[in-house]
Short mmCIF file of C-alpha atoms in Angstrom, two decimals:
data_model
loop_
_atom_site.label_atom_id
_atom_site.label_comp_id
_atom_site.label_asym_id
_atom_site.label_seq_id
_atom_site.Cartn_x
_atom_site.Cartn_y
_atom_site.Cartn_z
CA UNK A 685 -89.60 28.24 79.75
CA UNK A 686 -90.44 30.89 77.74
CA UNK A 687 -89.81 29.69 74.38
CA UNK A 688 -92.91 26.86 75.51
CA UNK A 689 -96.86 27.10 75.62
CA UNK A 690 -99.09 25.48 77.04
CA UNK A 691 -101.60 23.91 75.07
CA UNK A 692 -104.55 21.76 76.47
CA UNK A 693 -107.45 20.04 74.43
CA UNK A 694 -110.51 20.03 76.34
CA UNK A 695 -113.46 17.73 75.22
CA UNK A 696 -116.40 16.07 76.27
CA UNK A 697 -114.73 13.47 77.92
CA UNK A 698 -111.80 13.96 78.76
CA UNK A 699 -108.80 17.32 79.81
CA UNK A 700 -105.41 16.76 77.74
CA UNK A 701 -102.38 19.25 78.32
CA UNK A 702 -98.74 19.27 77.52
CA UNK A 703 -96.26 21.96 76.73
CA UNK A 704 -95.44 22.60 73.25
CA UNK A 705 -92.07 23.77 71.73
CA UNK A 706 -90.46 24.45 68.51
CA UNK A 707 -87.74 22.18 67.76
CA UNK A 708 -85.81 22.66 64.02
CA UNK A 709 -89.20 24.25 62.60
CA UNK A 710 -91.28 21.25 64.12
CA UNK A 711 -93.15 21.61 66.98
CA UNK A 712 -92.78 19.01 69.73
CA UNK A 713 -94.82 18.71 73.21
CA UNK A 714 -94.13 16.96 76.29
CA UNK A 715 -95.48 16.82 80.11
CA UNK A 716 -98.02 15.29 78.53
CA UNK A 717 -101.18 14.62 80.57
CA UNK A 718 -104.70 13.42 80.22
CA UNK A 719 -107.40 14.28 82.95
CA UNK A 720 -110.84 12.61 83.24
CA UNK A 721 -113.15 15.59 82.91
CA UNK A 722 -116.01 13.82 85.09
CA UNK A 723 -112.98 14.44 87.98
CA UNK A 724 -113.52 18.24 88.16
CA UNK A 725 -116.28 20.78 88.63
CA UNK A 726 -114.74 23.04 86.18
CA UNK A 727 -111.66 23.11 83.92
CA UNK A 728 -109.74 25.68 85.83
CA UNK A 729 -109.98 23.22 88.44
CA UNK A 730 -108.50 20.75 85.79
CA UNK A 731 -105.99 23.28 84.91
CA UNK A 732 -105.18 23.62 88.67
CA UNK A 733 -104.41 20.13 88.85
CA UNK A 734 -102.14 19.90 85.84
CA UNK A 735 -100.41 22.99 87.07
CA UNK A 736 -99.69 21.95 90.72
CA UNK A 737 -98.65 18.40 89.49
CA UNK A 738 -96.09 19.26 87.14
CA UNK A 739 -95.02 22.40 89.16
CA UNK A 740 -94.74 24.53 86.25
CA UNK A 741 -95.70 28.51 85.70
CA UNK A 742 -96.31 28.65 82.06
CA UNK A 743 -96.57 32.25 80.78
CA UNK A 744 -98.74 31.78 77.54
CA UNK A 745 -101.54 29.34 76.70
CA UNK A 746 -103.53 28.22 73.43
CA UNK A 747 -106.71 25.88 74.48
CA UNK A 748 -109.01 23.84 72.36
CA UNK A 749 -112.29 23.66 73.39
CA UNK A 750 -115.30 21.62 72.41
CA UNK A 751 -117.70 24.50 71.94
CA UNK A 752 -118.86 27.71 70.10
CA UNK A 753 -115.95 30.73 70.84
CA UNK A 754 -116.35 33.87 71.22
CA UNK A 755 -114.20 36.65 72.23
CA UNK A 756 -112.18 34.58 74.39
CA UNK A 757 -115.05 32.67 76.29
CA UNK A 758 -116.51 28.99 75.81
CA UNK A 759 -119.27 27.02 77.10
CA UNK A 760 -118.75 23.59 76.19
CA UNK A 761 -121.26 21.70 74.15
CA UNK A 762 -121.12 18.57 76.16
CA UNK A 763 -119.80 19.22 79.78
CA UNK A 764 -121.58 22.22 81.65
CA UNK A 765 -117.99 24.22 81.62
CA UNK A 766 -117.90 27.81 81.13
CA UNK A 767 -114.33 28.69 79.94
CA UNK A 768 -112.77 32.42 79.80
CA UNK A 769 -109.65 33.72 78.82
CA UNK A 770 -109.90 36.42 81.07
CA UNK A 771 -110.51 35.02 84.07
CA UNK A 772 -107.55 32.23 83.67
CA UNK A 773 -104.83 34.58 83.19
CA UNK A 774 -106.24 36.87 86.23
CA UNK A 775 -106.19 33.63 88.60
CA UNK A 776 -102.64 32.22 87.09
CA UNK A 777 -100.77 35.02 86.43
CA UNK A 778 -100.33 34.24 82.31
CA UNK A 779 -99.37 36.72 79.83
CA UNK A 780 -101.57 35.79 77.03
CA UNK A 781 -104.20 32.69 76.70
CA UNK A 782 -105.46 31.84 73.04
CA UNK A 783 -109.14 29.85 73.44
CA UNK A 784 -110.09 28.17 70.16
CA UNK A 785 -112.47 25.59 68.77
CA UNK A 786 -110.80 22.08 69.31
CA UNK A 787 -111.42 21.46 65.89
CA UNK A 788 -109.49 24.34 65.09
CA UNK A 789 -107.06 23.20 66.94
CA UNK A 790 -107.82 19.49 65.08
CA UNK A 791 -107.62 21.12 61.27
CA UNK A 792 -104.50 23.00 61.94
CA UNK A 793 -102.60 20.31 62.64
CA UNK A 794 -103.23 18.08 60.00
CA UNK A 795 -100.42 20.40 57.65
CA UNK A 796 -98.06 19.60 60.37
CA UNK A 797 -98.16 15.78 60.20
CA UNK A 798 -96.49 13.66 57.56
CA UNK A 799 -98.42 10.65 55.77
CA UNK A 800 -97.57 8.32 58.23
CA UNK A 801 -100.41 9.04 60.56
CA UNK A 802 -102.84 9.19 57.76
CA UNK A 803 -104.67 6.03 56.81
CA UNK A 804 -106.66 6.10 53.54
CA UNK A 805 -110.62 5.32 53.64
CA UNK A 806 -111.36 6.42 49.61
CA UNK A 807 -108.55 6.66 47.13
CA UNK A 808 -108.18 10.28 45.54
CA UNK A 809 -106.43 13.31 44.02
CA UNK A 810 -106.29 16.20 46.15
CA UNK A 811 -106.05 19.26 44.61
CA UNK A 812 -103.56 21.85 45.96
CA UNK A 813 -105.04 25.34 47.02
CA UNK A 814 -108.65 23.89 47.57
CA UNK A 815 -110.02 23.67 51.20
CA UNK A 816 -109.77 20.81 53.14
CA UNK A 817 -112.57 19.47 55.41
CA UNK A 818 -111.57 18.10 58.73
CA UNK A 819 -114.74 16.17 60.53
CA UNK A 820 -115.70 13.38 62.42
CA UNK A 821 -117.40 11.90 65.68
CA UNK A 822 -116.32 11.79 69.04
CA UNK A 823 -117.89 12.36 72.29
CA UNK A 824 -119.01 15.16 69.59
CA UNK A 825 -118.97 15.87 65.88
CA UNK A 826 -116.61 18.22 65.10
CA UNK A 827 -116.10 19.52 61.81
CA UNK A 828 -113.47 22.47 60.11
CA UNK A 829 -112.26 24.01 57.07
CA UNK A 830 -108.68 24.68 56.28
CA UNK A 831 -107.64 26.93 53.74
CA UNK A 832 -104.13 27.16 52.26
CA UNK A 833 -102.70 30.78 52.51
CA UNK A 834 -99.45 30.14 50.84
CA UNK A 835 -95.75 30.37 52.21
CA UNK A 836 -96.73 27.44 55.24
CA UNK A 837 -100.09 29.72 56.62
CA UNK A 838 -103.66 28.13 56.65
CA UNK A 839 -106.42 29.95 57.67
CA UNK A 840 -109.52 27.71 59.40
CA UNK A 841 -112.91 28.50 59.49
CA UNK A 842 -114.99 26.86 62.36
CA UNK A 843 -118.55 27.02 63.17
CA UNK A 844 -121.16 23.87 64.52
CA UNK A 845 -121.65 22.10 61.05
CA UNK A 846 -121.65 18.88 63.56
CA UNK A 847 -124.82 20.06 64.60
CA UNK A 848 -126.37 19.84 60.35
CA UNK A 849 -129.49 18.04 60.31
CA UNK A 850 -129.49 14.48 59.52
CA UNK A 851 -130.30 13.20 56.46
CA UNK A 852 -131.98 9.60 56.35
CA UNK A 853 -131.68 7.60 53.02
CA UNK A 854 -133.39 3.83 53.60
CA UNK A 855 -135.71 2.72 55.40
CA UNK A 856 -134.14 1.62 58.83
CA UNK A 857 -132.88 5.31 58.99
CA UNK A 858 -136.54 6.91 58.01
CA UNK A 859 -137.63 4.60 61.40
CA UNK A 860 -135.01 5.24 63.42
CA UNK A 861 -135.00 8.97 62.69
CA UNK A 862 -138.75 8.97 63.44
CA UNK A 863 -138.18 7.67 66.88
CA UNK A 864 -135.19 10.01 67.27
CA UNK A 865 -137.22 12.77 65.93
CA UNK A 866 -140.28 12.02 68.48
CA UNK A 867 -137.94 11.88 71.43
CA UNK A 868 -135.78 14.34 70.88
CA UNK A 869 -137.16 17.17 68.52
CA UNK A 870 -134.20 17.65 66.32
CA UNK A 871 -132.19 15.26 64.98
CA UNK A 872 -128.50 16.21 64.28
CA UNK A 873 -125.56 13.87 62.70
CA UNK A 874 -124.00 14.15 66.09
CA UNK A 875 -126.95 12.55 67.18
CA UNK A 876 -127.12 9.89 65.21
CA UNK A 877 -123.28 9.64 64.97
CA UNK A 878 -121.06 10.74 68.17
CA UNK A 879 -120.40 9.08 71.75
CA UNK A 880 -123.18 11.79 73.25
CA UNK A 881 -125.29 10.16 70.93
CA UNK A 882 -125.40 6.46 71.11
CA UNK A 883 -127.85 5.78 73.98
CA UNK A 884 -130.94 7.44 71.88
CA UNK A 885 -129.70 5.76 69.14
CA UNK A 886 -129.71 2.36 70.46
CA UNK A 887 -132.90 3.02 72.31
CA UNK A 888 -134.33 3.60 69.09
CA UNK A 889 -132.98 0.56 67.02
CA UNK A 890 -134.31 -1.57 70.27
CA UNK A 891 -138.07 -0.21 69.57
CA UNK A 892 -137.84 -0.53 65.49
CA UNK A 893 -136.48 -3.64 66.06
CA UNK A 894 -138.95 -4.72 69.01
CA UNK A 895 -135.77 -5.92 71.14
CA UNK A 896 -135.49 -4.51 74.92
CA UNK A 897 -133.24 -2.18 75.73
CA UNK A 898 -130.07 -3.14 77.49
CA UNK A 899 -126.90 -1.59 79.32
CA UNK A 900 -124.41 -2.52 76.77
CA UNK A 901 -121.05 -0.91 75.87
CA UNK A 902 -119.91 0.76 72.66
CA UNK A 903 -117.46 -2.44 72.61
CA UNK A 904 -119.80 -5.13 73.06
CA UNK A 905 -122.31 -3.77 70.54
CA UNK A 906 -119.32 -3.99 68.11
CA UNK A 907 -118.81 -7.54 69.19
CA UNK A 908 -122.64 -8.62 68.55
CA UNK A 909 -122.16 -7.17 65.14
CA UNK A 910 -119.22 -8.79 64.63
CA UNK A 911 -120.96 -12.26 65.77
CA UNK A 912 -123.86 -11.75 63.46
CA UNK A 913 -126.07 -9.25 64.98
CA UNK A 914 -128.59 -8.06 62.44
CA UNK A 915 -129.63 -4.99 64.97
CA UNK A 916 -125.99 -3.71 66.06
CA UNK A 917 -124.87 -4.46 62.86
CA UNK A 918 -127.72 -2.14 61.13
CA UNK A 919 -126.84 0.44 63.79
CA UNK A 920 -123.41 1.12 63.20
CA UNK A 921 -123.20 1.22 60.04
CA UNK A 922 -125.80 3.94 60.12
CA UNK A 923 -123.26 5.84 61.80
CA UNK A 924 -120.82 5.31 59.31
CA UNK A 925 -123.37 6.37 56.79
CA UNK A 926 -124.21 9.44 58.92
CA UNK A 927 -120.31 10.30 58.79
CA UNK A 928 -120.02 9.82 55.11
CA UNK A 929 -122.72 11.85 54.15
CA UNK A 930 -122.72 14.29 56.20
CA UNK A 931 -118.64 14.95 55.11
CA UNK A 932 -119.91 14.58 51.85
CA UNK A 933 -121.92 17.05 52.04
CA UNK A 934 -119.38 19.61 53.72
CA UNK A 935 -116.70 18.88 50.65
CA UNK A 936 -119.71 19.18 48.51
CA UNK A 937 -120.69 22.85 50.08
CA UNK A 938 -117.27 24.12 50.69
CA UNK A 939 -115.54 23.29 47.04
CA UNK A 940 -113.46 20.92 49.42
CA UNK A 941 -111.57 19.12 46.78
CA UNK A 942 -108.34 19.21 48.57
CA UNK A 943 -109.71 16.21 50.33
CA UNK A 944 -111.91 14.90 53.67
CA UNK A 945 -109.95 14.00 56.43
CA UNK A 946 -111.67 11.93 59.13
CA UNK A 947 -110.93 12.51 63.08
CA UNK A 948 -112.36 11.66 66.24
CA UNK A 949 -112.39 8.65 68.31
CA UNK A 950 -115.81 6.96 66.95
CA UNK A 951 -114.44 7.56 63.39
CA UNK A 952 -111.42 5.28 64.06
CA UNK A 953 -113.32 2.28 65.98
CA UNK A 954 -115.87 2.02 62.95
CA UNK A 955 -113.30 2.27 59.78
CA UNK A 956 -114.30 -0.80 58.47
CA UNK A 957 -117.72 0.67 58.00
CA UNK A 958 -116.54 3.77 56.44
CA UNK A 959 -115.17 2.09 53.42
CA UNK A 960 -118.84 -0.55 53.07
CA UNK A 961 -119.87 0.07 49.87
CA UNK A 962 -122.97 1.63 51.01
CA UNK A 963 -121.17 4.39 53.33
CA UNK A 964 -119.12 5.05 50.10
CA UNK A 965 -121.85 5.58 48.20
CA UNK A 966 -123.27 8.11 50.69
CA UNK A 967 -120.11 10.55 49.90
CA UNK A 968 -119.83 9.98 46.34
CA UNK A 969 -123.66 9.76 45.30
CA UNK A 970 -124.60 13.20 44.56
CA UNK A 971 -127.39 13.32 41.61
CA UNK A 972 -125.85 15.28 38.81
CA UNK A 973 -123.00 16.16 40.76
CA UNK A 974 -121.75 13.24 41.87
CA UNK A 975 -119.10 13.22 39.04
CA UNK A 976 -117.63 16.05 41.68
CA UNK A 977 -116.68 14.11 44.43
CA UNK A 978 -115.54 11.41 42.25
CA UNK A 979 -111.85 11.49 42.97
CA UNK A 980 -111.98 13.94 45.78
CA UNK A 981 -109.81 11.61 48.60
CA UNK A 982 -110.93 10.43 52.43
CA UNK A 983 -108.73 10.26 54.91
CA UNK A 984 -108.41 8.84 58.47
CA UNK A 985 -105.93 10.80 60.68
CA UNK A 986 -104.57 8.39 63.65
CA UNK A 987 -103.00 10.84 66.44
CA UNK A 988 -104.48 11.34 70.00
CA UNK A 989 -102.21 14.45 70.86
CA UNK A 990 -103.06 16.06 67.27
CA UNK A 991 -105.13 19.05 68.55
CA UNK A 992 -102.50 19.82 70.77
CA UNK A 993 -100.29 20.25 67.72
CA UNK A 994 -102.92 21.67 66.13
CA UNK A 995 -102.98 24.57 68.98
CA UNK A 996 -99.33 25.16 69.58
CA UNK A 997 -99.32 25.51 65.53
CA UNK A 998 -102.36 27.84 65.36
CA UNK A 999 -100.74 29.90 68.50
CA UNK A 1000 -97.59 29.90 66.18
CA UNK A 1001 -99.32 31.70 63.46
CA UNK A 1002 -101.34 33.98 64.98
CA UNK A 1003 -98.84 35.74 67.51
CA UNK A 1004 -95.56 35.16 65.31
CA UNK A 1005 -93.97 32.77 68.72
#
């Protein structure tokens, strides 16, 4: 047991935890589980659960959370959760908990997976040593470097870039962001782009396009797109736009020419629109620098229990387990 950690990814939605171990130099997890967040009051409670269902008495911990860290204490962005380090190992008795960004915990473990879970959006060169930019939507928009240290070490650097202002380019957007802006004062690519999201964004499609507004799932907006849709159609691939430019703009900022790679649920239902020549255009149209991003790759990263990879292998690193 003590050669394990726990490791839990803790978003918006939902409370994933499994233990993590080092098998051969790889690390492996299992007693998996996956909580509904809207099931608990708090995540200790989550933690609780997970705990008294599996009957085990891990000693260390490394958590990804969906919010802003400091010194060991979290407040979630998108569920009313306030998260200490502290106060977990006082009430179960561990050694040592680790609290980090999720998408920390997301970046890190993109080194640790081989090509096969990697599905390519824009053709490219990476270039070794050069940061990597790790984004995309999900019940938020999370977004990371990762630097290469050398000798197997990476270094991320985390902060709310999800949270960037958006940037309309046509006309649809300039309306949509109007009614975005009017209703909800600032208007952020995880506003236009995420789960949290979507319900301002199709109640402002439904007044530029003069349609009501209807209770309609992610899923069957996708349909009515599919079927012809002019409105639903317009509206996702805004988002797809909104994800392309805004990583875009990341690789462009951070010298990121050791590729994009995408993440998050929202990014992998709307893949189709990511590689439209328009959202392409939004990532590689730059002015007199667009000749940078030319060859600088995009890709899509398909694995649910990543950031709890990504944990166990940040965890790794920074205590020597």
């Amino acid at each position: 047991m003590s050669d394990r950690v726990l490791v839990g990814d803790v978003g918006g939605t939902n409370v994933r935890f499994a233990l993590a171990e080092k098998r051969g130099g790889k690390i492996e997890i299992d007693e998996f589980a996956k909580l509904a967040g809207d099931n608990f009051e708090t995540f200790d409670d989550a933690l609780r659960q997970y705990l008294e269902d599996t009957g085990l008495n891990p000693k260390r911990a490394c958590f990804a959370m969906a919010g802003p860290v400091r010194d060991g204490e979290v407040m979630l962005t998108n569920r009313n959760w306030h998260v200490s380090a502290k106060r977990l190992c006082s009430q179960y008795d561990f050694d040592d908990i680790q609290i980090i960004n999720d998408f920390t915990a997301m970046a890190r473990s993109v080194p640790e997976h081989s090509s096969d879970y990697f599905e390519e959006i824009l053709p490219g060169e990476e270039i070794p040593d050069l940061p990597v930019i790790v984004a995309g939507p999900g019940t938020g928009f999370g977004v990371a470097t990762l630097f290469p240290l050398g000798d197997d070490a990476w270094r991320v650097l985390t902060g709310e870039g999800g949270h960037i202002a958006y940037a309309p380019r046509d006309t649809i957007e300039f309306d949509v962001a109007s009614v975005l802006m009017r209703e909800q004062g600032y208007v952020s690519n995880e506003l236009v782009a995420s789960g949290m999201g979507l319900e301002y964004v199709h109640s402002a499609f439904c007044e530029v396009f003069g349609r009501e507004m209807e209770d309609i799932s992610p899923q069957a907006m996708r349909q009515r797109a599919d079927a012809g849709d002019e409105m639903f159609d317009q509206l996702i691939a805004m988002r797809a736009k909104a994800v392309m430019g805004a990583v875009g703009d990341l690789a462009l900022a951070n010298g990121a020419l050791g590729g994009v790679v995408l993440a998050g649920g929202v990014t992998e239902r709307i893949v189709d629109y990511l590689r439209r020549p328009d959202a392409i255009a939004r990532f590689r149209e730059r002015g007199p620098m667009s000749g940078y991003l030319a060859n600088c790759p995009v890709r899509l990263m398909h694995d649910p229990e990543a950031p709890l990879i990504g944990a166990a292998a940040y965890y790794a690193q920074e205590t020597l387990w």
